[in-house]
Coordinates of C-alpha atoms in Angstrom, one line a residue:
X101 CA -1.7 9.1 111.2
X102 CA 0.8 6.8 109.1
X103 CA 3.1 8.8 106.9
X104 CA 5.2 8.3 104.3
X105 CA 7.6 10.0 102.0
X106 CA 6.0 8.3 99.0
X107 CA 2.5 6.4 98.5
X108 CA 2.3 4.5 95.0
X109 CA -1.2 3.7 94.5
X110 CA -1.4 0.4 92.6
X111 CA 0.5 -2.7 92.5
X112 CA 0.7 -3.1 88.9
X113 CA 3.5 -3.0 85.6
X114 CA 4.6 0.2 86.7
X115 CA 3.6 0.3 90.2
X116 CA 5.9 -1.8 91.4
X117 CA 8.7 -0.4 89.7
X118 CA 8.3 2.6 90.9
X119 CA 8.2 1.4 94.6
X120 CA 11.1 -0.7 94.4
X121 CA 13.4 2.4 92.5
X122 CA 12.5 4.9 94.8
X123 CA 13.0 2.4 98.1
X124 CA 16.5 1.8 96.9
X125 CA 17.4 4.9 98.9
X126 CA 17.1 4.3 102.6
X127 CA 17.0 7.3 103.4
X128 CA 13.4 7.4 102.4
X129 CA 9.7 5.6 103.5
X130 CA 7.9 4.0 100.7
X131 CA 4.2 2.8 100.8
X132 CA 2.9 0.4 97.9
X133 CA -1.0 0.2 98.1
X134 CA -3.1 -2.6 96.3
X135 CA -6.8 -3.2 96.1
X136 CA -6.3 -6.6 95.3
X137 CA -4.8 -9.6 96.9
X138 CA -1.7 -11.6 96.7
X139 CA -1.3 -13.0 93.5
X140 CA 0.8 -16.3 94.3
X141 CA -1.7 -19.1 92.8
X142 CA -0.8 -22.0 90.7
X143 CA -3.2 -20.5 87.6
X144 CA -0.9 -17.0 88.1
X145 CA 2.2 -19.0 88.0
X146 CA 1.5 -21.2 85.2
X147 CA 1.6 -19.5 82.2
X148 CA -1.1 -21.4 80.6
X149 CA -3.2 -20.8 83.6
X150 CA -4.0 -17.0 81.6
X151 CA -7.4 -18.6 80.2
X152 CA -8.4 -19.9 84.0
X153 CA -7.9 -16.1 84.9
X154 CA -9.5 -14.3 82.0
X155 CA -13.1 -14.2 84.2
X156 CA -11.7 -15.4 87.5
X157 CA -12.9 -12.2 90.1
X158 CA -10.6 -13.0 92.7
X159 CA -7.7 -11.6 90.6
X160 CA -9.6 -9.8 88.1
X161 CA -11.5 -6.3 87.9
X162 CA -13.7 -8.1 85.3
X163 CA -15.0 -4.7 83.9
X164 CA -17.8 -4.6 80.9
X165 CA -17.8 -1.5 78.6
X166 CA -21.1 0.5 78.1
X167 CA -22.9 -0.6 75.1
X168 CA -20.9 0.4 72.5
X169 CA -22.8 2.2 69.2
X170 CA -20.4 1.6 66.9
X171 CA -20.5 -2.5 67.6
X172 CA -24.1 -2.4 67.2
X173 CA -24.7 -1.3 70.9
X174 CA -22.5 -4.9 72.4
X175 CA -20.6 -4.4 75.9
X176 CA -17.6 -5.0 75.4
X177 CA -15.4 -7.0 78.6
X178 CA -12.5 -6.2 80.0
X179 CA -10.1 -8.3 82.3
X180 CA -8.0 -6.0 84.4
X181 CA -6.0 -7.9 87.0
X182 CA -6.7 -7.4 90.9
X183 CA -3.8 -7.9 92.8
X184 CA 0.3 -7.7 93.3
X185 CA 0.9 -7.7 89.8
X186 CA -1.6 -5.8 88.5
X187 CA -2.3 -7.2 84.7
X188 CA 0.8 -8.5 84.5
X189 CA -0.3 -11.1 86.7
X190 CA -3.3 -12.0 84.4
X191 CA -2.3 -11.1 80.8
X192 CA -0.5 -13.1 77.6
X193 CA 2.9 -12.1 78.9
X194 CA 3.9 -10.9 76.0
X195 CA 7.2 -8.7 76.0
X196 CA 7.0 -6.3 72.9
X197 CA 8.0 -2.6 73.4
X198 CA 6.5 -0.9 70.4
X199 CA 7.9 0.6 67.6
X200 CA 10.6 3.5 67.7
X201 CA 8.8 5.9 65.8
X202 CA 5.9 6.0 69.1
X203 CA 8.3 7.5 70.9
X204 CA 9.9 9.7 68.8
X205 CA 6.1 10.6 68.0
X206 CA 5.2 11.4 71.6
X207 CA 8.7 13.6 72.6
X208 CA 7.4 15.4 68.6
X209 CA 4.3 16.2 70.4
X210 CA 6.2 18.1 73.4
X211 CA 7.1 15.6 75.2
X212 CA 10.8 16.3 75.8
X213 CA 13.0 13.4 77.1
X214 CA 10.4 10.3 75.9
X215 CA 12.2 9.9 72.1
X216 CA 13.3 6.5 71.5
X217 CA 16.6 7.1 72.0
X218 CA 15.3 8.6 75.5
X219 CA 13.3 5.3 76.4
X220 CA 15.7 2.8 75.3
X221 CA 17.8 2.8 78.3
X222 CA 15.1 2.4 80.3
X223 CA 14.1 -0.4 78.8
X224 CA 17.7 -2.1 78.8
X225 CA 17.6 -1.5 82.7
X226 CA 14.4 -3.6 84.0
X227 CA 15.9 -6.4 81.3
X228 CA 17.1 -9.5 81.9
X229 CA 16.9 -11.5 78.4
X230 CA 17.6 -14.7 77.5
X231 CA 19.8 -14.4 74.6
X232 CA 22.0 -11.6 76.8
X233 CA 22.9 -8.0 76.7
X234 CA 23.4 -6.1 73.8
X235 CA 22.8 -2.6 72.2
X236 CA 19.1 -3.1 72.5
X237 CA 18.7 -5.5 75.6
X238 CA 19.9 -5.7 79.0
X239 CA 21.2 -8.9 81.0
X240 CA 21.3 -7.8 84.2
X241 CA 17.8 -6.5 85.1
X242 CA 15.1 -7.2 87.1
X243 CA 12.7 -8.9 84.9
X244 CA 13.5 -12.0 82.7
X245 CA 12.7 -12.4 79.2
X246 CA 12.6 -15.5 77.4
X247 CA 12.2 -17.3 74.2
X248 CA 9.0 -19.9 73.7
X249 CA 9.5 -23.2 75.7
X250 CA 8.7 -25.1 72.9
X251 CA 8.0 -24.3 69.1
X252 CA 6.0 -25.8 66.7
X253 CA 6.0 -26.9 62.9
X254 CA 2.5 -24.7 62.2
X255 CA 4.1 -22.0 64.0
X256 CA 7.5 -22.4 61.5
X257 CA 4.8 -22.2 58.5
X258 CA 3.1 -19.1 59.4
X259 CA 6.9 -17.5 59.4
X260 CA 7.9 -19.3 55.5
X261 CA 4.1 -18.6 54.9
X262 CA 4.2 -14.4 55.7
X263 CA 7.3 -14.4 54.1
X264 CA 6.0 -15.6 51.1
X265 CA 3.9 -12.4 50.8
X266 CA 6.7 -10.0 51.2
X267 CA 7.0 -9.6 55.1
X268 CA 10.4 -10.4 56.0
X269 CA 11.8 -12.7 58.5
X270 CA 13.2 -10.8 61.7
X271 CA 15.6 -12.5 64.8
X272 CA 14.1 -9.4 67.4
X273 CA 11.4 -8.2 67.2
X274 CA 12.1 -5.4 69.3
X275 CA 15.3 -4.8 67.5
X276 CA 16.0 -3.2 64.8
X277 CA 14.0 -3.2 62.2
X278 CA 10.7 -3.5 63.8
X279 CA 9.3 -4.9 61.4
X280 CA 8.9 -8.3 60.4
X281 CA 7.6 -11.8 61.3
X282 CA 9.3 -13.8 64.5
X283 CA 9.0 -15.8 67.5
X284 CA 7.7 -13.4 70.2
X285 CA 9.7 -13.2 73.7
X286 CA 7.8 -14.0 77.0
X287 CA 8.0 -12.4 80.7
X288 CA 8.3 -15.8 81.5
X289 CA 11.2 -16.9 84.2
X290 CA 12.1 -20.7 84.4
X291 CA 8.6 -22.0 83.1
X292 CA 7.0 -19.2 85.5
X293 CA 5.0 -15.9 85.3
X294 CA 7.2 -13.4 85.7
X295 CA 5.7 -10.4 86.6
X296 CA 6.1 -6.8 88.1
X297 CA 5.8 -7.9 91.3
X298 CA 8.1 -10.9 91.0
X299 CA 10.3 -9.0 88.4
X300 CA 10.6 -5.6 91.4
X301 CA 9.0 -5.9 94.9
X302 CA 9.8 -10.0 95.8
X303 CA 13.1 -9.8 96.1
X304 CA 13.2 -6.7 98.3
X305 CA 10.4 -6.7 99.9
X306 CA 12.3 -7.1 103.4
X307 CA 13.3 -3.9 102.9
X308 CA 12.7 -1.9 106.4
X309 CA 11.7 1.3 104.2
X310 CA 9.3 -0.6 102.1
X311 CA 5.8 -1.1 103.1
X312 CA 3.2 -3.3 100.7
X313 CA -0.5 -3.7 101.6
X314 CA -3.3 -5.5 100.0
X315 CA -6.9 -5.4 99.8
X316 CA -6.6 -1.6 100.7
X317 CA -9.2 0.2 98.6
X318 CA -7.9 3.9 97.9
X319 CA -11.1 6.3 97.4
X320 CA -8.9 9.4 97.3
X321 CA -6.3 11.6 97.3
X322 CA -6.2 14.1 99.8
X323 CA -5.7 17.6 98.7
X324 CA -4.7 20.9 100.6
X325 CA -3.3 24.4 99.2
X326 CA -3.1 23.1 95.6
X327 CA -0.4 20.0 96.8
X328 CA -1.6 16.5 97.5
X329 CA -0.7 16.0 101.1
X330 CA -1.8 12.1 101.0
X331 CA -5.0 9.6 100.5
X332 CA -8.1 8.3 102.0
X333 CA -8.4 5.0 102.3
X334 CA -10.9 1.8 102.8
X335 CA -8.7 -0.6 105.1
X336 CA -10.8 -3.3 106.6
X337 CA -13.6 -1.8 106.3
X338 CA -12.6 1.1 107.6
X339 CA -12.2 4.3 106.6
X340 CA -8.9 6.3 107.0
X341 CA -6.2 8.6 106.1
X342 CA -2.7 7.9 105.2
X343 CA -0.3 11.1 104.9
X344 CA 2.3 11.4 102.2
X345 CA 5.3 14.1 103.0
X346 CA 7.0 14.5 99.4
X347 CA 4.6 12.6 96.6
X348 CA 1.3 10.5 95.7
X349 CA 2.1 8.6 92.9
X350 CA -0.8 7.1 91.0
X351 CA 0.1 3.7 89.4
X352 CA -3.6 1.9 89.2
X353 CA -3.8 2.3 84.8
X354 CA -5.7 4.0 82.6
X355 CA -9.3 3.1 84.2
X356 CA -8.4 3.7 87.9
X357 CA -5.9 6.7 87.9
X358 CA -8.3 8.7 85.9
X359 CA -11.4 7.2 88.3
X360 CA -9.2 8.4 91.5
X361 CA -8.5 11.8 89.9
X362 CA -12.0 12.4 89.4
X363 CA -12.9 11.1 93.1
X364 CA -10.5 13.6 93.7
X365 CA -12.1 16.8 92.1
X366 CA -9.5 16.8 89.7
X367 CA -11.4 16.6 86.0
X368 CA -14.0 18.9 84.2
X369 CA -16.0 20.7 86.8
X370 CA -19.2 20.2 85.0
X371 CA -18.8 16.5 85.3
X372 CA -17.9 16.6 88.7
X373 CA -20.9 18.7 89.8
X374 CA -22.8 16.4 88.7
X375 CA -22.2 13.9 90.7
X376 CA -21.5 16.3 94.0
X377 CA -18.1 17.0 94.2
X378 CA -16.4 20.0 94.2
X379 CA -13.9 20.4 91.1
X380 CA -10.7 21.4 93.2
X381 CA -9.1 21.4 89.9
X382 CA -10.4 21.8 86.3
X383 CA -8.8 19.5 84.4
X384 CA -10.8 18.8 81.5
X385 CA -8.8 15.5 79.9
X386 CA -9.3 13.6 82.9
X387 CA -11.0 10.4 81.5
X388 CA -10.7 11.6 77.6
X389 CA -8.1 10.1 74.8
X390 CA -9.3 6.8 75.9
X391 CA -7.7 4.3 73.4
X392 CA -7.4 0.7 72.9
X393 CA -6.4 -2.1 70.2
X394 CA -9.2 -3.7 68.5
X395 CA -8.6 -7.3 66.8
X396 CA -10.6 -9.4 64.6
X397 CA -10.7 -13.5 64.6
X398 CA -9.7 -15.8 62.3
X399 CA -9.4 -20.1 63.0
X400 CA -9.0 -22.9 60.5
X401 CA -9.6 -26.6 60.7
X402 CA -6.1 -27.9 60.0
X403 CA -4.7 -31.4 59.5
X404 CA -4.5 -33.5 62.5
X405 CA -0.5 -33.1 63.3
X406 CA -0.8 -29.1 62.6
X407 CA -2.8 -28.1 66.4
X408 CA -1.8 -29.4 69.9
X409 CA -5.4 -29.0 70.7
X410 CA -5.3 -32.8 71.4
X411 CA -2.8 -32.9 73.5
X412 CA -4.4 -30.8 76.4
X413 CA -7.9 -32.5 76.3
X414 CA -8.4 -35.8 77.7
X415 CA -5.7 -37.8 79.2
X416 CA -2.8 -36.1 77.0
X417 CA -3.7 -32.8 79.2
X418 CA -2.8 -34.9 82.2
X419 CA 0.6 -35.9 80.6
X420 CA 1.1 -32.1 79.8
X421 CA 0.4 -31.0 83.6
X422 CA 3.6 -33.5 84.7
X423 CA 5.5 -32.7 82.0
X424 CA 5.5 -29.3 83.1
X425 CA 5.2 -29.5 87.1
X426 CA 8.9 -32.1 86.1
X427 CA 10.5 -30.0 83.6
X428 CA 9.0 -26.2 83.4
X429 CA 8.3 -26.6 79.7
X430 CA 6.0 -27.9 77.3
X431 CA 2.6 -26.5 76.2
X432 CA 1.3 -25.3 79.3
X433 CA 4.7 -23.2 79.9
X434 CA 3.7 -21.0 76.7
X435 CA 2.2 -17.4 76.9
X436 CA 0.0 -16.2 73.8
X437 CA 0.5 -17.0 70.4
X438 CA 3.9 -17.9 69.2
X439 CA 4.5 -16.0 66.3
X440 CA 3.4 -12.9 65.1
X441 CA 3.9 -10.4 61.9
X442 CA 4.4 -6.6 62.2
X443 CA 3.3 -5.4 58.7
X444 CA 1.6 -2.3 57.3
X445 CA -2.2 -2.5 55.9
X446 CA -0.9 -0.1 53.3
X447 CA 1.8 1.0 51.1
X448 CA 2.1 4.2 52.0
X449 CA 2.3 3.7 56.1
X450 CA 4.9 5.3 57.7
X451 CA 5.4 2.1 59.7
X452 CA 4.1 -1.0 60.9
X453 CA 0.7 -0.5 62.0
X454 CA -0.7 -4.6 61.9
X455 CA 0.0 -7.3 64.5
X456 CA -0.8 -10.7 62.7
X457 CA -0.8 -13.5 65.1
X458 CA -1.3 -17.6 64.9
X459 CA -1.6 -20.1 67.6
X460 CA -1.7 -23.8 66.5
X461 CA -4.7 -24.6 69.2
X462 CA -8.1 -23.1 69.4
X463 CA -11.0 -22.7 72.7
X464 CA -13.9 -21.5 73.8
X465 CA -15.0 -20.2 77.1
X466 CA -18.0 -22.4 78.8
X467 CA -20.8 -20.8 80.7
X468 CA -18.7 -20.8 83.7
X469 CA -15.9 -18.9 82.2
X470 CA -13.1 -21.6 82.0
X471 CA -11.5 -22.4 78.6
X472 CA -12.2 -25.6 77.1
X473 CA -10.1 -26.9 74.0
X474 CA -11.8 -27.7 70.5
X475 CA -12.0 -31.8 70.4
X476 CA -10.6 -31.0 66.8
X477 CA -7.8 -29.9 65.1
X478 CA -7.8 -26.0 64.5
X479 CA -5.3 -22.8 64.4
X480 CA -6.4 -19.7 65.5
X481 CA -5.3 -15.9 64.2
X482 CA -5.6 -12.4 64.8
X483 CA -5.4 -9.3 63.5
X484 CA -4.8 -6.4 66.0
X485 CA -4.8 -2.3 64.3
X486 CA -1.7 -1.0 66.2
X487 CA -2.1 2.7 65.6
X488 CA -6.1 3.2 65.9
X489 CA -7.5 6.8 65.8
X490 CA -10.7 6.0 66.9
X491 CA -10.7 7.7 70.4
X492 CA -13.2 6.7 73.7
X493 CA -13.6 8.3 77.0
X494 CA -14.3 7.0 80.7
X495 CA -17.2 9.0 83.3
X496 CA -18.1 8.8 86.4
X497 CA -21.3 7.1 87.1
X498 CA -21.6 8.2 90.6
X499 CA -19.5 9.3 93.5
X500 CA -19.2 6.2 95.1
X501 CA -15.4 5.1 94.8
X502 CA -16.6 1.8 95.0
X503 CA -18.3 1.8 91.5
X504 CA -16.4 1.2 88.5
X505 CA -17.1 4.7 86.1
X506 CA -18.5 4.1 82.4
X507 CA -16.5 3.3 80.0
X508 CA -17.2 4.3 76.5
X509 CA -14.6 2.9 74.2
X510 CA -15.9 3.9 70.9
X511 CA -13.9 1.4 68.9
X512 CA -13.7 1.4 65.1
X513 CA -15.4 5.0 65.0
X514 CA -12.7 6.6 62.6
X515 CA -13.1 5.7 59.0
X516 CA -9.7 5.1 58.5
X517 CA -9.3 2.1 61.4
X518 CA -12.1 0.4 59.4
X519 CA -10.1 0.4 56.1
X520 CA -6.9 -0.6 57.5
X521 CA -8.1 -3.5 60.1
X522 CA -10.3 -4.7 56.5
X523 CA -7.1 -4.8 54.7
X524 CA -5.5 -6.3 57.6
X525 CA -8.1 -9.5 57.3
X526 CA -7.6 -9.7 54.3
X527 CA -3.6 -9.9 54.5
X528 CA -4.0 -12.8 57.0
X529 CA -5.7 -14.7 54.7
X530 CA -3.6 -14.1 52.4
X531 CA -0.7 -15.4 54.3
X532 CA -2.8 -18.6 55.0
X533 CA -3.4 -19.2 51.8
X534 CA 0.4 -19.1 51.1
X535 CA 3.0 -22.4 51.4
X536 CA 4.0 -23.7 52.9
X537 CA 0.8 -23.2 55.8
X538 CA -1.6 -23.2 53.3
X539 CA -1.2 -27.4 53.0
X540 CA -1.8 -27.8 56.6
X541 CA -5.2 -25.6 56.4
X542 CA -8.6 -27.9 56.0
X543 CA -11.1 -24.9 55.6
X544 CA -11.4 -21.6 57.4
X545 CA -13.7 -21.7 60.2
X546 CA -13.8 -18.2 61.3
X547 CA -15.1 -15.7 59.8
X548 CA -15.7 -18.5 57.0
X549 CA -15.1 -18.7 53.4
X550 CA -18.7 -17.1 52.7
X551 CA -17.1 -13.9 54.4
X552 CA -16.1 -11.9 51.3
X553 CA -16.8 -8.3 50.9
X554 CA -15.7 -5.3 53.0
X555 CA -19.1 -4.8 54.5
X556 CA -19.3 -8.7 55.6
X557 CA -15.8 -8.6 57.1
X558 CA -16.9 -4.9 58.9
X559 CA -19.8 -6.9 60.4
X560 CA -17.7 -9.9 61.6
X561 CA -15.2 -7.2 63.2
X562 CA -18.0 -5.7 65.0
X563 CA -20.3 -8.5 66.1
X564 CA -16.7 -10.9 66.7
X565 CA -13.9 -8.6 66.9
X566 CA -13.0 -8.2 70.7
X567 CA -10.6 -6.0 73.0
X568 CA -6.6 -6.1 72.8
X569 CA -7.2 -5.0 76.4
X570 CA -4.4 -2.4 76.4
X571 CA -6.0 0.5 77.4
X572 CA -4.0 3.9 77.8
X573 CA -4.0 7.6 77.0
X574 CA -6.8 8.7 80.1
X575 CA -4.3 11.1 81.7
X576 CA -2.7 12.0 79.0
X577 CA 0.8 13.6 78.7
X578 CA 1.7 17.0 76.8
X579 CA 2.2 20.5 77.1
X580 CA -1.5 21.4 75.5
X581 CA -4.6 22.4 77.7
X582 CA -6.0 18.7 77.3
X583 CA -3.2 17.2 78.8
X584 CA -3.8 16.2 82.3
X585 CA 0.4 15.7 83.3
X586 CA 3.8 17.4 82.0
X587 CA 6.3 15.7 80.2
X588 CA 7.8 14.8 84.1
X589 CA 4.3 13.1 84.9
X590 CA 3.2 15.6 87.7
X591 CA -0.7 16.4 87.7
X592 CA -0.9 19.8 86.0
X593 CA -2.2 22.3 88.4
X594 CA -1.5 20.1 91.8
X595 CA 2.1 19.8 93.3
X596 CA 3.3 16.6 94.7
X597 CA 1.4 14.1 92.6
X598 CA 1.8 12.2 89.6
X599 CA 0.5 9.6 87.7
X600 CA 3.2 6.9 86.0
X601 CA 1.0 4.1 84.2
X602 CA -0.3 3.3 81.2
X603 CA -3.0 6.3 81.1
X604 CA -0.5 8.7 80.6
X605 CA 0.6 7.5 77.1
X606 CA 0.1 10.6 74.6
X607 CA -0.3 7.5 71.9
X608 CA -0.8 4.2 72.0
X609 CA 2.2 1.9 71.5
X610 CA 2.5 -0.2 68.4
X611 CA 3.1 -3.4 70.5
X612 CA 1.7 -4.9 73.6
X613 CA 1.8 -2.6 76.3
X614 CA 2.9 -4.3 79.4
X615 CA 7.0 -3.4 78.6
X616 CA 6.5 0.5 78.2
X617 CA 4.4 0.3 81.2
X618 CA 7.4 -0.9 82.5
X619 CA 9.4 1.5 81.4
X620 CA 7.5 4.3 82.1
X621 CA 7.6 3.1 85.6
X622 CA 11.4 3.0 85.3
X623 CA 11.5 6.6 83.8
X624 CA 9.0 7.8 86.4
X625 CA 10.9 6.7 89.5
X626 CA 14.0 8.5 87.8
X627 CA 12.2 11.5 87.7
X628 CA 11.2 11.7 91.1
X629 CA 14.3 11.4 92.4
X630 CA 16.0 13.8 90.1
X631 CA 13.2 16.5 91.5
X632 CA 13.4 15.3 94.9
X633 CA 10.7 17.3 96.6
X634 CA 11.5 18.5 100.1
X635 CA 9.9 16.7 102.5
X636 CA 7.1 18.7 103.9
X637 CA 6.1 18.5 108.0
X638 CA 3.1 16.3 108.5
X639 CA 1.9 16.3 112.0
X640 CA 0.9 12.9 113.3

């Protein structure tokens, strides 16, 4: 049998951090598992290449919801990225923590040593920004940061445009004060991707101590005496065990660290009967808080010179292709939407809880999944609810580790996230309607000027409104019964496992949530090694 002091299950945002901390010490054997391939393909590098992977199965999960009631009974899909990487490999690249006040609101739920002032450092560490250290960014770290490769004048607008309407300008957006309307920052290296796996396990991956597999399919983990002793695992077809002598550490995010937990017989034992397998641990979370951002749609027709949607169609897509392959920059070198606005739907928030986004180009997806640019000039928005209360679960649908569980998201079920996403419509098109982008706008396209009411914009959020896909919260963190790990992410009732993703996040972030899946990995490995289980004997 193959053993190893540590096995991180999933190559993925915090995955690979936590391999590449904890193999820094020599004096230790670390196995990083992945389901997935390797992700080193043109359309991963590029970052304009995100749309080509949004239904690409090679590198993505491609996971549909159940039908969802509160859309009107819609699936709902889910990209989830397959492969070294995980979905940093496959998402907008978009660096943006969060707001202070989610971590101060997670260590105020029990959660001792995950304030903001707790995280920041952390954050600092795996950060190499463009514009250098300071008190709230690092220089030195792993994984590069940069500024758009190229703005744009629609872009400038929306900025003059939401300050117009009282949202005020901000030079970092995850600086203090956390609130305003910017350029976003990119994990984008030299015109490239940068993601977990470039940012944390290429550049060490020589090390003798560190071992990375692919297209290894982990059905469980293996349990003995209340520890987790190591997994079970799907290797070329065949089925085997892999021994770990201090810690399983479950990376794979909020859909598969919950599934594997289950597999497991760690969740409620009810559920577990169910489908045949013993509940070794009765955990009842497992699978529960699920919780997601939810964004409506908004696109104008806009005068010819205020969209680049012409100049990646037709030959002018061509010239853009050179351009970058030659220089790294130009259109196809930027991540998601340029600009946003953190701003509250009402008065009386406590903070930000609106992401207001514009991109100065507009597509479609084809029947064959691939984007394809509007052949006329159009700006596209969003509005994303930050701070949703709605809450969604995940279930096993059988006890084959092979078949994705359900996944029952739930969206806009709490009164309140309807109000406030409403009011948050309604504040975009307020800004567009403000100079100086309102004399660049032709007509709204989406939802359309015949949109009017609350209970028209409701339906255009339900039947048009999609995922943020930024699922968290399905092994969720606390001190409570419902919690499924401590505050030092071990598994609550099994020794020598944890889980250090996205899942365990007691509340979703106000942000994108690829960089405090980061830092969570960061924080995770550091808590390992400051617990440093004894090694226990394994016999080969």
């Amino acid at each position: 049998m193959e053993i190893y002091d540590y096995i991180v299950v999933g190559a993925g945002s915090a995955g690979c951090v936590v391999a590449s901390r904890l193999s820094e010490d020599p004096g230790v054997r670390v196995l990083l598992v992945e389901a997935g391939p390797d992700m080193n393909h043109l359309w991963v590098r590029m970052p304009a290449g995100a749309g080509k992977l949004f239904m690409n199965k090679q590198f993505n999960w491609a996971f549909d919801t159940e039908p969802v009631p509160t859309l009107g009974g819609r699936t709902v899909y889910w990209p989830r990225g397959k492969g070294l990487g995980g979905s940093s490999s496959i998402n907008g690249m978009i660096y943006m923590r969060g707001q202070p006040s989610d971590f101060d609101q997670w260590a105020a739920l029990g959660n001792d040593g995950w304030s903001w002032a707790d995280v920041l450092p952390y954050f600092i560490r795996s950060e190499a920004n463009q514009r250098g250290a300071s008190e709230y960014h690092g220089g030195q770290g792993p994984l590069h940061v940069s500024d758009a490769a190229v703005t744009h004048p629609t872009a400038d607008d929306f900025i003059a445009a939401a300050q117009q309407v009282g949202i005020q300008r901000s030079a970092d957006l995850n600086g203090p004060p956390h609130e305003g309307v910017a350029y976003r920052q990119y994990t984008i290296r030299n015109g490239r991707r940068h993601t977990s796996y470039n940012a944390f396990i290429e550049p060490v991956r020589h090390r003798r101590n560190l071992t990375v597999r692919t297209g290894v399919r982990v059905t469980r983990v293996l349990l003995e005496s209340g520890q987790a002793t190591g997994i079970e695992v799907i290797d070329q077809g065949e089925r085997r065990q892999i021994a770990a002598a201090r810690e399983v550490i479950l990376s794979g995010g909020a859909l598969a660290s919950p599934h594997l937990l289950m597999l497991s017989g760690i969740g409620d034992g009810a559920a577990l009967h169910h489908h045949g397998i013993a509940a070794t641990i009765e955990s009842p979370g497992v699978g529960r808080d699920l919780q997601d951002h939810w964004f409506g749609s908004l696109a104008w027709r806009v005068t010819p010179e205020s969209s680049y949607n012409h100049r990646l169609r037709g030959l002018h897509k061509y010239l853009e292709g050179i351009r970058y392959l030659l220089t790294g920059s130009g259109y196809l070198a930027l991540g998601a939407a340029p600009v946003t606005a953190y701003a509250r739907s009402e008065a009386g928030r406590p903070e930000a809880d609106l992401q207001l986004t514009v991109s100065p180009m507009t597509f479609k997806f084809n029947a064959s999944g691939n984007p394809v640019v509007d052949d006329f000039p159009a700006v596209s928005g969003s509005m994303v609810l930050l701070t949703p209360d709605s809450r969604g679960h995940l279930a096993l649908k059988s006890p084959d580790p092979l078949q994705a569980p359900a996944f029952h998201p739930n969206y806009l079920s709490d009164p309140g996230d309807i109000r406030r996403s409403i009011a948050g419509l309604r504040l975009m098109r307020r800004i567009a309607e403000a100079a100086p982008l309102s004399s660049r706008i032709v007509n709204e396209l989406v939802p359309g000027v015949s949109v009017t009411t609350n209970e028209q914009l409701l339906e255009h959020l339900k039947k048009n409104g999609n995922s943020g896909w930024h699922q968290v919260g399905t092994c969720r963190m606390g001190v409570d019964g419902q919690a499924v790990v401590d505050p030092r992410l071990r598994v609550r009732g099994v020794s020598r496992l944890r889980v250090i993703d996205a899942s365990i996040m007691p509340r979703i972030v106000a942000g994108n949530t690829n960089a405090a899946c980061i830092m969570i990995g960061e924080k995770g490995a550091d808590m390992i090694r400051a617990d440093a289980a004894p090694a226990r004997a394994v016999s080969r």
